[in-house]
mmCIF file of N, CA, C and O in Angstrom:
data_model
loop_
_atom_site.group_PDB
_atom_site.id
_atom_site.type_symbol
_atom_site.label_atom_id
_atom_site.label_comp_id
_atom_site.label_asym_id
_atom_site.label_seq_id
_atom_site.Cartn_x
_atom_site.Cartn_y
_atom_site.Cartn_z
ATOM 1 N N UNK A 560 0.854 -1.171 0.000
ATOM 2 C CA UNK A 560 0.000 0.000 0.000
ATOM 3 C C UNK A 560 0.900 1.234 0.000
ATOM 4 O O UNK A 560 1.784 1.356 0.828
ATOM 5 N N UNK A 561 0.625 2.129 -0.930
ATOM 6 C CA UNK A 561 1.414 3.358 -0.998
ATOM 7 C C UNK A 561 0.924 4.348 0.054
ATOM 8 O O UNK A 561 -0.163 4.180 0.630
ATOM 9 N N UNK A 562 1.703 5.385 0.265
ATOM 10 C CA UNK A 562 1.325 6.425 1.223
ATOM 11 C C UNK A 562 0.029 7.094 0.794
ATOM 12 O O UNK A 562 -0.847 7.345 1.629
ATOM 13 N N UNK A 563 -0.111 7.377 -0.510
ATOM 14 C CA UNK A 563 -1.340 8.017 -0.990
ATOM 15 C C UNK A 563 -2.548 7.111 -0.803
ATOM 16 O O UNK A 563 -3.623 7.582 -0.441
ATOM 17 N N UNK A 564 -2.387 5.825 -1.035
ATOM 18 C CA UNK A 564 -3.496 4.890 -0.831
ATOM 19 C C UNK A 564 -3.889 4.847 0.648
ATOM 20 O O UNK A 564 -5.079 4.827 0.988
ATOM 21 N N UNK A 565 -2.886 4.851 1.521
ATOM 22 C CA UNK A 565 -3.151 4.854 2.953
ATOM 23 C C UNK A 565 -3.893 6.127 3.361
ATOM 24 O O UNK A 565 -4.892 6.075 4.080
ATOM 25 N N UNK A 566 -3.393 7.283 2.882
ATOM 26 C CA UNK A 566 -4.049 8.551 3.212
ATOM 27 C C UNK A 566 -5.482 8.570 2.699
ATOM 28 O O UNK A 566 -6.393 9.034 3.387
ATOM 29 N N UNK A 567 -5.681 8.064 1.480
ATOM 30 C CA UNK A 567 -7.027 8.040 0.907
ATOM 31 C C UNK A 567 -7.959 7.176 1.756
ATOM 32 O O UNK A 567 -9.104 7.549 2.014
ATOM 33 N N UNK A 568 -7.463 6.036 2.202
ATOM 34 C CA UNK A 568 -8.271 5.155 3.040
ATOM 35 C C UNK A 568 -8.602 5.817 4.380
ATOM 36 O O UNK A 568 -9.736 5.773 4.848
ATOM 37 N N UNK A 569 -7.609 6.446 4.996
ATOM 38 C CA UNK A 569 -7.834 7.112 6.275
ATOM 39 C C UNK A 569 -8.806 8.282 6.124
ATOM 40 O O UNK A 569 -9.659 8.510 6.983
ATOM 41 N N UNK A 570 -8.697 9.036 5.009
ATOM 42 C CA UNK A 570 -9.628 10.136 4.781
ATOM 43 C C UNK A 570 -11.039 9.600 4.557
ATOM 44 O O UNK A 570 -12.025 10.234 4.958
ATOM 45 N N UNK A 571 -11.145 8.440 3.937
ATOM 46 C CA UNK A 571 -12.461 7.810 3.795
ATOM 47 C C UNK A 571 -13.079 7.499 5.152
ATOM 48 O O UNK A 571 -14.265 7.743 5.377
ATOM 49 N N UNK A 572 -12.252 6.971 6.056
ATOM 50 C CA UNK A 572 -12.738 6.705 7.414
ATOM 51 C C UNK A 572 -13.116 8.004 8.118
ATOM 52 O O UNK A 572 -14.122 8.073 8.833
ATOM 53 N N UNK A 573 -12.310 9.031 7.920
ATOM 54 C CA UNK A 573 -12.595 10.329 8.540
ATOM 55 C C UNK A 573 -13.909 10.896 8.018
ATOM 56 O O UNK A 573 -14.698 11.466 8.778
ATOM 57 N N UNK A 574 -14.146 10.736 6.719
ATOM 58 C CA UNK A 574 -15.412 11.208 6.140
ATOM 59 C C UNK A 574 -16.597 10.459 6.743
ATOM 60 O O UNK A 574 -17.638 11.054 7.019
ATOM 61 N N UNK A 575 -16.426 9.174 6.952
ATOM 62 C CA UNK A 575 -17.493 8.388 7.576
ATOM 63 C C UNK A 575 -17.758 8.873 8.998
ATOM 64 O O UNK A 575 -18.916 8.980 9.416
ATOM 65 N N UNK A 576 -16.698 9.178 9.721
ATOM 66 C CA UNK A 576 -16.858 9.701 11.080
ATOM 67 C C UNK A 576 -17.541 11.060 11.046
ATOM 68 O O UNK A 576 -18.425 11.344 11.868
ATOM 69 N N UNK A 577 -17.148 11.908 10.100
ATOM 70 C CA UNK A 577 -17.781 13.220 9.951
ATOM 71 C C UNK A 577 -19.261 13.095 9.642
ATOM 72 O O UNK A 577 -20.086 13.841 10.180
ATOM 73 N N UNK A 578 -19.601 12.148 8.771
ATOM 74 C CA UNK A 578 -21.008 11.923 8.433
ATOM 75 C C UNK A 578 -21.782 11.481 9.668
ATOM 76 O O UNK A 578 -22.900 11.951 9.910
ATOM 77 N N UNK A 579 -21.194 10.593 10.448
ATOM 78 C CA UNK A 579 -21.857 10.139 11.676
ATOM 79 C C UNK A 579 -22.058 11.291 12.651
ATOM 80 O O UNK A 579 -23.130 11.432 13.256
ATOM 81 N N UNK A 580 -21.042 12.153 12.789
ATOM 82 C CA UNK A 580 -21.167 13.317 13.680
ATOM 83 C C UNK A 580 -22.268 14.252 13.194
ATOM 84 O O UNK A 580 -23.044 14.789 13.984
ATOM 85 N N UNK A 581 -22.334 14.455 11.879
ATOM 86 C CA UNK A 581 -23.353 15.324 11.317
ATOM 87 C C UNK A 581 -24.743 14.756 11.593
ATOM 88 O O UNK A 581 -25.646 15.475 11.992
ATOM 89 N N UNK A 582 -24.899 13.456 11.390
ATOM 90 C CA UNK A 582 -26.193 12.832 11.625
ATOM 91 C C UNK A 582 -26.590 12.919 13.095
ATOM 92 O O UNK A 582 -27.768 13.124 13.415
ATOM 93 N N UNK A 583 -25.620 12.788 13.984
ATOM 94 C CA UNK A 583 -25.921 12.919 15.414
ATOM 95 C C UNK A 583 -26.284 14.349 15.780
ATOM 96 O O UNK A 583 -27.099 14.585 16.667
ATOM 97 N N UNK A 584 -25.673 15.322 15.103
ATOM 98 C CA UNK A 584 -25.945 16.725 15.400
ATOM 99 C C UNK A 584 -27.338 17.132 14.942
ATOM 100 O O UNK A 584 -27.980 17.970 15.562
ATOM 101 N N UNK A 585 -27.800 16.555 13.822
ATOM 102 C CA UNK A 585 -29.141 16.862 13.322
ATOM 103 C C UNK A 585 -30.189 16.269 14.250
ATOM 104 O O UNK A 585 -31.196 16.905 14.550
ATOM 105 N N UNK A 586 -29.956 15.035 14.685
ATOM 106 C CA UNK A 586 -30.715 14.420 15.764
ATOM 107 C C UNK A 586 -32.224 14.375 15.537
ATOM 108 O O UNK A 586 -32.978 15.055 16.230
ATOM 109 N N UNK A 587 -32.698 13.555 14.602
ATOM 110 C CA UNK A 587 -34.138 13.470 14.354
ATOM 111 C C UNK A 587 -34.939 12.787 15.468
ATOM 112 O O UNK A 587 -36.144 12.946 15.538
ATOM 113 N N UNK A 588 -34.263 12.053 16.352
ATOM 114 C CA UNK A 588 -34.973 11.342 17.426
ATOM 115 C C UNK A 588 -35.369 12.250 18.588
ATOM 116 O O UNK A 588 -36.031 11.812 19.512
ATOM 117 N N UNK A 589 -34.923 13.479 18.581
ATOM 118 C CA UNK A 589 -35.286 14.407 19.639
ATOM 119 C C UNK A 589 -34.434 14.297 20.893
ATOM 120 O O UNK A 589 -34.770 14.861 21.919
ATOM 121 N N UNK A 590 -33.315 13.580 20.807
ATOM 122 C CA UNK A 590 -32.407 13.470 21.950
ATOM 123 C C UNK A 590 -31.662 14.794 22.087
ATOM 124 O O UNK A 590 -31.149 15.331 21.112
ATOM 125 N N UNK A 591 -31.631 15.326 23.295
ATOM 126 C CA UNK A 591 -30.993 16.626 23.512
ATOM 127 C C UNK A 591 -29.473 16.503 23.428
ATOM 128 O O UNK A 591 -28.874 15.662 24.074
ATOM 129 N N UNK A 592 -28.880 17.351 22.601
ATOM 130 C CA UNK A 592 -27.424 17.425 22.484
ATOM 131 C C UNK A 592 -27.005 18.809 22.948
ATOM 132 O O UNK A 592 -27.592 19.816 22.542
ATOM 133 N N UNK A 593 -25.998 18.856 23.788
ATOM 134 C CA UNK A 593 -25.502 20.130 24.300
ATOM 135 C C UNK A 593 -24.944 20.975 23.160
ATOM 136 O O UNK A 593 -24.281 20.440 22.264
ATOM 137 N N UNK A 594 -25.163 22.291 23.189
ATOM 138 C CA UNK A 594 -24.632 23.173 22.140
ATOM 139 C C UNK A 594 -23.114 23.065 21.984
ATOM 140 O O UNK A 594 -22.601 23.127 20.866
ATOM 141 N N UNK A 595 -22.405 22.873 23.079
ATOM 142 C CA UNK A 595 -20.950 22.739 23.009
ATOM 143 C C UNK A 595 -20.554 21.493 22.213
ATOM 144 O O UNK A 595 -19.599 21.510 21.439
ATOM 145 N N UNK A 596 -21.302 20.409 22.383
ATOM 146 C CA UNK A 596 -21.009 19.185 21.633
ATOM 147 C C UNK A 596 -21.287 19.377 20.153
ATOM 148 O O UNK A 596 -20.540 18.901 19.307
ATOM 149 N N UNK A 597 -22.348 20.104 19.824
ATOM 150 C CA UNK A 597 -22.650 20.401 18.426
ATOM 151 C C UNK A 597 -21.519 21.235 17.822
ATOM 152 O O UNK A 597 -21.084 20.983 16.691
ATOM 153 N N UNK A 598 -21.001 22.213 18.573
ATOM 154 C CA UNK A 598 -19.869 23.028 18.095
ATOM 155 C C UNK A 598 -18.632 22.165 17.870
ATOM 156 O O UNK A 598 -17.928 22.321 16.870
ATOM 157 N N UNK A 599 -18.366 21.248 18.783
ATOM 158 C CA UNK A 599 -17.217 20.347 18.619
ATOM 159 C C UNK A 599 -17.395 19.464 17.388
ATOM 160 O O UNK A 599 -16.446 19.250 16.636
ATOM 161 N N UNK A 600 -18.599 18.954 17.199
ATOM 162 C CA UNK A 600 -18.878 18.131 16.025
ATOM 163 C C UNK A 600 -18.667 18.934 14.746
ATOM 164 O O UNK A 600 -18.056 18.446 13.792
ATOM 165 N N UNK A 601 -19.173 20.160 14.721
ATOM 166 C CA UNK A 601 -19.016 21.003 13.538
ATOM 167 C C UNK A 601 -17.544 21.301 13.281
ATOM 168 O O UNK A 601 -17.087 21.270 12.126
ATOM 169 N N UNK A 602 -16.792 21.545 14.322
ATOM 170 C CA UNK A 602 -15.362 21.801 14.179
ATOM 171 C C UNK A 602 -14.644 20.585 13.605
ATOM 172 O O UNK A 602 -13.803 20.708 12.702
ATOM 173 N N UNK A 603 -14.976 19.425 14.102
ATOM 174 C CA UNK A 603 -14.370 18.190 13.599
ATOM 175 C C UNK A 603 -14.715 17.982 12.129
ATOM 176 O O UNK A 603 -13.850 17.625 11.324
ATOM 177 N N UNK A 604 -15.959 18.222 11.759
ATOM 178 C CA UNK A 604 -16.385 18.073 10.370
ATOM 179 C C UNK A 604 -15.626 19.045 9.470
ATOM 180 O O UNK A 604 -15.195 18.691 8.370
ATOM 181 N N UNK A 605 -15.419 20.271 9.930
ATOM 182 C CA UNK A 605 -14.660 21.252 9.138
ATOM 183 C C UNK A 605 -13.204 20.834 8.957
ATOM 184 O O UNK A 605 -12.628 21.014 7.881
ATOM 185 N N UNK A 606 -12.600 20.270 9.985
ATOM 186 C CA UNK A 606 -11.229 19.773 9.870
ATOM 187 C C UNK A 606 -11.166 18.644 8.850
ATOM 188 O O UNK A 606 -10.264 18.609 7.997
ATOM 189 N N UNK A 607 -12.115 17.743 8.906
ATOM 190 C CA UNK A 607 -12.155 16.635 7.945
ATOM 191 C C UNK A 607 -12.317 17.180 6.534
ATOM 192 O O UNK A 607 -11.616 16.750 5.610
ATOM 193 N N UNK A 608 -13.214 18.131 6.354
ATOM 194 C CA UNK A 608 -13.430 18.726 5.039
ATOM 195 C C UNK A 608 -12.159 19.371 4.515
ATOM 196 O O UNK A 608 -11.790 19.198 3.347
ATOM 197 N N UNK A 609 -11.449 20.087 5.374
ATOM 198 C CA UNK A 609 -10.201 20.732 4.976
ATOM 199 C C UNK A 609 -9.157 19.696 4.577
ATOM 200 O O UNK A 609 -8.479 19.845 3.553
ATOM 201 N N UNK A 610 -9.030 18.637 5.359
ATOM 202 C CA UNK A 610 -8.066 17.580 5.043
ATOM 203 C C UNK A 610 -8.382 16.916 3.711
ATOM 204 O O UNK A 610 -7.490 16.670 2.899
ATOM 205 N N UNK A 611 -9.646 16.614 3.486
ATOM 206 C CA UNK A 611 -10.046 15.972 2.228
ATOM 207 C C UNK A 611 -9.786 16.912 1.056
ATOM 208 O O UNK A 611 -9.257 16.496 0.016
ATOM 209 N N UNK A 612 -10.131 18.185 1.203
ATOM 210 C CA UNK A 612 -9.901 19.161 0.137
ATOM 211 C C UNK A 612 -8.423 19.274 -0.180
ATOM 212 O O UNK A 612 -8.029 19.267 -1.357
ATOM 213 N N UNK A 613 -7.586 19.375 0.832
ATOM 214 C CA UNK A 613 -6.140 19.460 0.629
ATOM 215 C C UNK A 613 -5.609 18.215 -0.069
ATOM 216 O O UNK A 613 -4.779 18.297 -0.967
ATOM 217 N N UNK A 614 -6.089 17.056 0.357
ATOM 218 C CA UNK A 614 -5.655 15.801 -0.254
ATOM 219 C C UNK A 614 -6.044 15.746 -1.722
ATOM 220 O O UNK A 614 -5.244 15.364 -2.579
ATOM 221 N N UNK A 615 -7.269 16.140 -2.032
ATOM 222 C CA UNK A 615 -7.715 16.100 -3.422
ATOM 223 C C UNK A 615 -6.945 17.091 -4.295
ATOM 224 O O UNK A 615 -6.623 16.789 -5.447
ATOM 225 N N UNK A 616 -6.621 18.264 -3.745
ATOM 226 C CA UNK A 616 -5.806 19.220 -4.497
ATOM 227 C C UNK A 616 -4.421 18.646 -4.768
ATOM 228 O O UNK A 616 -3.902 18.742 -5.880
ATOM 229 N N UNK A 617 -3.824 18.050 -3.742
ATOM 230 C CA UNK A 617 -2.498 17.452 -3.894
ATOM 231 C C UNK A 617 -2.536 16.312 -4.908
ATOM 232 O O UNK A 617 -1.662 16.195 -5.764
ATOM 233 N N UNK A 618 -3.565 15.496 -4.832
ATOM 234 C CA UNK A 618 -3.709 14.374 -5.760
ATOM 235 C C UNK A 618 -3.897 14.892 -7.195
ATOM 236 O O UNK A 618 -3.301 14.372 -8.129
ATOM 237 N N UNK A 619 -4.681 15.932 -7.339
ATOM 238 C CA UNK A 619 -4.903 16.530 -8.655
ATOM 239 C C UNK A 619 -3.602 17.094 -9.218
ATOM 240 O O UNK A 619 -3.304 16.915 -10.401
ATOM 241 N N UNK A 620 -2.816 17.749 -8.382
ATOM 242 C CA UNK A 620 -1.528 18.307 -8.817
ATOM 243 C C UNK A 620 -0.571 17.198 -9.223
ATOM 244 O O UNK A 620 0.154 17.326 -10.215
ATOM 245 N N UNK A 621 -0.556 16.108 -8.480
ATOM 246 C CA UNK A 621 0.325 14.982 -8.803
ATOM 247 C C UNK A 621 -0.090 14.298 -10.099
ATOM 248 O O UNK A 621 0.750 13.839 -10.866
ATOM 249 N N UNK A 622 -1.390 14.221 -10.336
ATOM 250 C CA UNK A 622 -1.892 13.544 -11.530
ATOM 251 C C UNK A 622 -1.812 14.419 -12.775
ATOM 252 O O UNK A 622 -1.754 13.906 -13.882
ATOM 253 N N UNK A 623 -1.811 15.730 -12.611
ATOM 254 C CA UNK A 623 -1.800 16.606 -13.785
ATOM 255 C C UNK A 623 -0.484 16.537 -14.544
ATOM 256 O O UNK A 623 -0.439 16.789 -15.732
ATOM 257 N N UNK A 624 0.586 16.155 -13.877
ATOM 258 C CA UNK A 624 1.889 16.054 -14.538
ATOM 259 C C UNK A 624 2.114 14.724 -15.221
ATOM 260 O O UNK A 624 3.040 14.570 -16.012
ATOM 261 N N UNK A 625 1.258 13.741 -14.963
ATOM 262 C CA UNK A 625 1.446 12.422 -15.567
ATOM 263 C C UNK A 625 0.582 12.279 -16.812
ATOM 264 O O UNK A 625 -0.418 12.967 -16.991
ATOM 265 N N UNK A 626 0.983 11.344 -17.682
ATOM 266 C CA UNK A 626 0.221 11.127 -18.922
ATOM 267 C C UNK A 626 -0.744 9.981 -18.763
ATOM 268 O O UNK A 626 -0.568 8.999 -18.246
#
């Protein structure tokens, strides 16, 4: 497994965790979530989004030079 493949796999797991946090924050069951926890969840989701965006930009830059 290459480093890029490993990073891609880990970012996939991170995206899954972000999705789970988002679903918990929306909370259709009516379970009360503290505002601080919602802020932490949102912060984590933003970090994941930034990491994925950076990875995709780097991957795009690496692929643009190849034929």
